[in-house]
Each structure stands twice: as C-alpha cells, then as structure tokens.
XYZ file of C-alpha atoms in Angstrom:
352
model
C 38.247 130.462 -26.380
C 41.820 131.204 -24.787
C 45.590 131.474 -26.261
C 48.646 131.463 -24.128
C 51.091 134.054 -26.286
C 54.126 132.358 -24.077
C 53.859 128.612 -25.049
C 51.186 128.830 -27.641
C 48.320 126.519 -25.755
C 45.440 127.698 -26.961
C 41.306 126.130 -27.448
C 37.984 126.816 -26.008
C 36.618 126.942 -22.411
C 35.960 123.063 -21.937
C 39.807 122.842 -23.830
C 41.349 125.038 -20.452
C 39.146 123.677 -17.767
C 40.873 119.745 -19.206
C 44.531 120.760 -19.620
C 44.088 123.479 -16.412
C 42.295 121.473 -14.391
C 43.057 117.435 -15.645
C 39.178 117.641 -16.082
C 37.196 114.805 -18.460
C 35.349 115.707 -21.301
C 32.152 115.238 -19.530
C 33.783 116.761 -16.551
C 34.716 120.251 -18.182
C 31.302 120.018 -19.164
C 29.524 119.492 -16.345
C 31.702 122.070 -14.373
C 31.358 124.704 -16.717
C 26.986 124.275 -16.394
C 27.441 124.284 -12.578
C 28.995 127.792 -12.877
C 26.478 128.886 -15.415
C 23.258 127.366 -12.608
C 22.658 124.705 -15.441
C 21.817 121.018 -15.013
C 23.699 118.929 -17.799
C 20.490 116.585 -19.153
C 21.408 112.933 -18.716
C 19.745 110.206 -19.951
C 15.713 110.338 -19.982
C 14.262 113.802 -19.043
C 14.040 113.755 -15.280
C 10.743 114.228 -13.215
C 9.914 116.691 -10.862
C 10.248 114.273 -7.944
C 14.350 113.320 -9.759
C 14.587 117.617 -10.053
C 13.779 118.140 -6.739
C 16.087 115.654 -4.960
C 18.957 117.001 -7.312
C 18.679 120.456 -6.403
C 18.373 119.015 -2.511
C 21.675 117.030 -3.198
C 23.978 119.976 -4.832
C 22.726 122.307 -1.403
C 24.359 119.399 0.708
C 27.189 119.245 -1.250
C 27.540 123.061 -0.885
C 26.679 123.260 2.622
C 29.443 120.020 3.107
C 32.249 122.125 1.136
C 31.289 125.316 3.411
C 31.691 123.563 6.372
C 35.154 122.134 5.662
C 35.977 125.558 4.072
C 35.643 126.952 8.055
C 37.014 123.992 9.427
C 40.099 124.548 7.835
C 40.632 128.191 8.982
C 39.684 126.903 12.878
C 42.709 124.433 12.386
C 45.179 126.341 10.640
C 44.144 128.771 13.441
C 44.761 126.556 16.328
C 47.896 124.884 15.104
C 49.670 128.520 15.800
C 48.360 128.735 19.164
C 49.822 125.254 19.541
C 53.591 125.311 20.303
C 53.806 121.136 20.897
C 51.851 120.938 17.645
C 54.357 123.472 16.088
C 57.277 121.448 17.793
C 56.433 118.233 15.999
C 56.178 119.895 12.407
C 59.744 121.056 13.318
C 61.233 117.876 14.682
C 59.970 116.178 11.338
C 62.133 118.619 9.615
C 58.797 121.077 8.049
C 59.216 124.776 7.847
C 56.674 127.054 8.165
C 56.644 127.976 4.406
C 55.060 124.172 3.755
C 53.130 124.174 6.248
C 51.144 127.343 4.787
C 51.411 125.865 1.259
C 49.470 122.938 1.879
C 47.213 125.068 4.850
C 48.073 122.461 7.610
C 46.264 122.737 10.337
C 46.207 121.121 14.006
C 43.074 119.686 15.870
C 43.327 119.789 19.626
C 41.068 118.030 21.964
C 39.823 121.269 23.414
C 38.433 123.764 22.108
C 36.017 121.958 19.421
C 34.196 123.213 16.328
C 31.604 124.288 18.546
C 33.496 127.169 18.807
C 33.254 128.093 15.161
C 29.727 126.785 14.291
C 26.942 128.138 16.084
C 24.859 125.042 15.632
C 27.453 122.739 16.714
C 24.572 120.529 18.505
C 22.418 120.219 15.491
C 24.056 120.868 12.222
C 23.322 117.918 9.794
C 26.586 119.332 7.121
C 28.844 118.948 9.997
C 27.828 115.258 10.239
C 28.102 114.817 6.568
C 31.272 116.324 6.307
C 32.525 113.501 8.736
C 33.561 116.740 10.780
C 31.439 115.216 13.981
C 30.269 112.159 15.790
C 27.219 111.599 17.273
C 27.135 109.115 20.645
C 24.100 107.053 21.614
C 23.020 109.780 23.757
C 22.672 112.438 21.280
C 25.695 114.730 22.339
C 28.327 114.990 19.768
C 32.412 115.040 19.498
C 34.805 116.375 16.967
C 35.947 113.225 14.563
C 39.778 114.613 14.601
C 41.369 115.647 17.973
C 44.926 116.272 18.867
C 46.118 115.624 15.510
C 47.815 117.375 12.215
C 45.646 118.448 9.857
C 46.110 118.243 5.919
C 43.554 119.758 4.231
C 43.021 117.407 0.828
C 41.922 119.721 -2.031
C 40.304 118.277 -5.642
C 42.458 119.629 -8.907
C 40.210 122.833 -8.569
C 41.233 123.531 -4.901
C 38.394 122.940 -3.075
C 38.320 121.686 0.709
C 36.988 117.897 0.319
C 38.328 116.179 3.193
C 40.831 116.077 5.740
C 43.392 113.761 6.828
C 44.764 113.623 10.656
C 48.164 112.527 11.754
C 48.778 111.674 15.205
C 51.734 113.557 16.448
C 53.647 110.928 18.180
C 52.496 106.958 19.329
C 48.842 106.180 18.722
C 46.860 104.113 16.321
C 45.231 105.060 13.906
C 48.827 106.810 12.406
C 46.341 108.467 9.660
C 43.259 109.499 10.255
C 40.629 110.186 6.930
C 37.442 111.608 6.947
C 34.891 109.310 6.017
C 33.533 109.124 2.596
C 31.010 112.199 1.620
C 28.973 113.072 -1.644
C 32.471 115.255 -2.230
C 35.148 112.652 -1.257
C 35.611 109.551 -2.055
C 39.380 107.840 -1.221
C 40.504 105.781 -4.095
C 39.388 108.776 -6.510
C 41.690 111.341 -4.741
C 45.230 111.917 -4.653
C 46.206 114.090 -2.312
C 48.926 117.278 -2.955
C 47.638 117.021 -6.682
C 46.477 120.428 -6.567
C 49.853 121.719 -5.484
C 51.621 119.724 -7.672
C 49.345 119.360 -10.775
C 51.696 122.668 -12.760
C 55.111 120.936 -11.555
C 54.044 117.575 -12.762
C 53.041 119.001 -16.504
C 56.127 120.887 -16.558
C 58.536 117.897 -15.837
C 56.548 115.054 -17.447
C 56.405 113.030 -14.461
C 54.703 112.556 -11.088
C 56.129 110.575 -7.889
C 53.212 108.991 -5.563
C 54.239 108.332 -2.151
C 52.496 106.460 0.606
C 52.245 109.429 3.725
C 51.564 113.170 3.539
C 54.676 114.138 5.657
C 56.736 112.490 2.859
C 54.893 114.264 0.127
C 55.628 117.870 2.201
C 59.028 116.904 3.326
C 59.799 116.132 -0.483
C 57.724 119.775 -1.603
C 60.321 121.122 0.802
C 63.168 119.636 -1.064
C 62.182 121.453 -3.659
C 60.403 118.570 -5.082
C 57.108 119.424 -5.665
C 56.014 116.712 -8.119
C 54.304 114.061 -5.164
C 51.264 113.153 -4.499
C 49.899 110.654 -2.182
C 47.438 108.062 -1.672
C 44.908 108.268 1.089
C 45.027 105.099 3.124
C 44.313 102.747 0.490
C 45.906 101.012 -2.642
C 46.678 102.702 -5.512
C 43.818 102.487 -7.580
C 43.307 102.707 -11.713
C 41.058 106.161 -10.940
C 44.007 107.120 -8.866
C 46.794 106.622 -11.863
C 44.087 107.180 -14.754
C 43.810 111.175 -12.901
C 47.673 111.312 -12.982
C 47.879 110.368 -16.792
C 45.880 113.386 -17.626
C 48.908 115.755 -16.113
C 51.783 113.791 -17.497
C 52.978 110.418 -19.894
C 55.672 109.300 -16.597
C 54.387 108.191 -12.842
C 57.039 106.683 -10.370
C 55.474 104.766 -7.644
C 57.693 105.154 -4.313
C 57.118 102.309 -1.594
C 58.763 101.650 1.025
C 61.351 98.231 -0.217
C 59.850 96.218 2.374
C 58.094 93.038 1.886
C 54.673 94.813 2.764
C 56.016 98.109 0.333
C 56.449 95.393 -2.238
C 52.961 94.552 -1.934
C 51.658 97.668 -2.555
C 53.803 98.278 -5.609
C 52.183 94.695 -7.040
C 48.707 95.989 -6.334
C 49.265 99.177 -7.833
C 51.123 97.474 -11.010
C 47.989 95.110 -11.451
C 45.208 98.279 -11.511
C 47.200 100.062 -13.847
C 48.336 97.739 -16.250
C 45.120 98.508 -18.423
C 46.336 101.990 -18.395
C 49.201 101.087 -19.917
C 49.950 101.868 -23.375
C 53.274 102.121 -25.740
C 52.747 105.945 -24.723
C 53.173 105.701 -21.136
C 55.737 105.139 -18.576
C 55.111 103.213 -15.036
C 58.256 103.072 -13.059
C 58.892 101.242 -9.560
C 61.152 102.931 -6.424
C 62.161 100.984 -4.007
C 64.186 102.913 -1.108
C 66.911 101.248 0.903
C 64.726 99.462 3.660
C 66.030 102.113 6.621
C 64.789 104.633 4.877
C 61.109 106.676 3.381
C 60.918 109.427 1.235
C 60.741 111.874 4.058
C 64.247 110.633 5.980
C 65.661 109.422 2.094
C 65.170 113.620 1.228
C 66.635 114.856 4.336
C 69.360 112.796 4.240
C 70.692 112.862 0.794
C 68.875 116.198 -0.989
C 66.332 116.765 -3.730
C 69.629 115.495 -6.111
C 69.772 112.166 -4.503
C 66.467 111.105 -4.686
C 66.005 112.677 -8.314
C 69.161 109.909 -8.934
C 66.398 107.290 -7.235
C 63.611 108.124 -9.204
C 66.007 108.029 -12.657
C 67.192 104.894 -12.172
C 63.620 103.401 -10.521
C 62.659 100.072 -12.018
C 60.742 100.243 -15.516
C 57.181 98.242 -15.574
C 58.505 95.157 -17.524
C 61.422 94.981 -14.610
C 59.391 94.516 -11.905
C 56.880 92.570 -13.408
C 59.676 90.394 -14.462
C 61.084 90.552 -10.973
C 58.396 89.815 -9.110
C 57.196 86.501 -11.263
C 60.773 85.461 -10.584
C 60.395 85.884 -7.090
C 57.112 84.053 -6.839
C 58.476 80.893 -8.746
C 62.779 81.154 -7.787
C 63.848 77.536 -8.751
C 64.583 78.203 -12.515
C 63.131 74.619 -13.310
C 60.470 73.573 -16.091
C 57.570 73.605 -13.354
C 58.906 77.424 -12.057
C 58.914 78.848 -15.135
C 55.639 76.981 -15.902
C 54.720 78.055 -12.736
C 55.971 82.306 -13.973
C 53.941 81.358 -17.164
C 50.533 80.798 -15.441
C 51.045 83.515 -13.197
C 52.285 86.210 -15.907
C 49.167 85.209 -18.370
C 46.606 87.556 -16.558
C 49.102 90.823 -16.251
C 49.774 90.368 -20.140
C 46.177 90.126 -20.872
C 45.338 92.833 -19.047
C 47.588 94.990 -20.753
C 46.373 97.033 -23.695
C 46.969 95.959 -27.495
C 50.515 97.320 -28.489
C 54.141 96.576 -28.674
C 55.077 96.893 -24.873
C 51.958 93.703 -24.757
C-alpha cells in the first residue's frame, strides 16, 4: 500500500498505478504482472502454441522499445552537433531547457542509424520499430532524415515512437512513426507523460495540434498541454485525458479547417461528456496559432483565452446555427435534424 503524508492520498499498488500513470484497472493489473514476469490469463486456458506466440510477441515488443531508446540517444547527440538544427529551434523561440525536457533530437541525412546499430543491414527490430525502410534492392535507409525529432512517450515514460518535424519547407511537415505493437496514433497523445502532473494539479488539459505548439506553451510556463499525432482527436484520446482531469480544452485554428477538426473532436467526445465533465473549445484569432500567440501575449494571455473558451453547449449550438443560419422554419427543422444524433450520443443526464 502507499500513503502520502502531504496530501493524504493512499491506496494499493493497483490504485497507485491508476492514479500516477492514468491506467485503467486492467492496465494496472497487466503492468504489475509484467513486472513480476507473470501472464494474466485471458478467457480459456492458452495452448502451448499460443503461449509461445505470446512469448515471442513480448520479446519483439521489448526489442522495439530498446532500439527506440538507443535511437533517441543518437538523435539527441546529433542535435548538439548540428548548428542549423539548433538555429531552427532558436528561431521558433525554443530554449535548450525545453529541448532537454522533451528529449528533442535531430535526424541528419548523414550519419545514419548504421553508426549506432552494428546489425543495421539485417535487424528486424529496426524495421518493426519504423526506424528504417527497405528498398526493393534489399538496401536500407533511415525513415527519419533531416528532421527535428520529438520522442513520443507513453504514460510510463517509455519511448514508443517519434514525430519528426521538417526544418524549413517540405512535405509532410510532420512525419510520425508508423504504427507498431507499441505505438497506435489514435491512442497516444504527445507530451502527456511530461504534463500529467500539471494537468492533475490544475484540473484542466489543453489539446493542441502540433508538437512545436506544445513545446512553446511549455516554455511559457503552461505545462498542461498535449498534442494529437496527425490524427483527429479520438474517443480514446479523450478517455485517456479524463483519467487525469475532468476539464479538457481543445485549441484549434480559427479557420474552417480548425473548426471542422473541433467539430470532429466534439462528436467523438460526446459519449464521454457526463454532467461532471467539461469540454471547451478555444479558437485563437485567425493570424495566430498557440505557438505565435503565447510568444506575443505570454502565459497570462493564453490562460485568459482558455478561461473564455466556448463550452460544449455553446459550440454545438453555434455549429448548428452555422449549418442552417437563415432562422426560418426550414432552417430550424434542419438544425433539429442535425442535433438529434448529437444529443443521442450524449450520456443520459442533465446536460442532455
């Protein structure tokens, strides 16, 4: 058991993992079992073949985690040795302290990961981890090249993938690791490991769209932000955040694309919007994103925007009005038609 004499929090080992790492009960049980070298039975007893497959999968996952950790060390070293990468971060207003906090690195064109991994040419783990790609000729090349590297961690602090941001112009602007047994984009939020304690203390989280936005907010002292990884905000993202706080603020660009992204986030979050939870939607002025806004107006300015953000009900009614703005009977009928599936998705309760 555990007990904190400062705040009075106490409970079992399972409760500690659930509170500290934001795990569900089942995830906490599996985590403790893994630490003890045990396998939690699932359903019918496993056949010998199934046990062998599970053991092989566990070894594969461990190997992926190991090569990701070694690659992160290589990228951090390369950042220190590449002045143009450092200059890019400085132009974006990011300090060495923030780079160190998030473990930022740089993936050069040369040298490649072959400098780190002696078995670069035939390592299955490098392919499994999404760090290398193989040409039809059989030769290999690094998946990330000439990009600022953002290590993606799970809530336990383990590196499970990377996001790479191109230095200047180029497409795609952000490149994420492909999905692996460790990493599923629709389930993970960048920066949650670093922000989870601040989120719990402040009792709200801010969701932004880019890793640079998140780092800029952290540098300004707003350590409650997380970022999606190139996907729409999913129900799994929202559920994970609700393990740490009852208030989520989505920060999107004020243009049409940003409002569409906010609407998708809202519809995905509706089944989780109970009466005790708060969802808010923040739209910055069209000429700003969180990075530029916090640099111009500071933490207090951005915090003021958070406080005045639209509530779920305000945003829903605003969106319905924009979809049928005329105000005549036909427009109101269309609004009601569009509203029905949204209201049906809400849990039973006073808000609905």
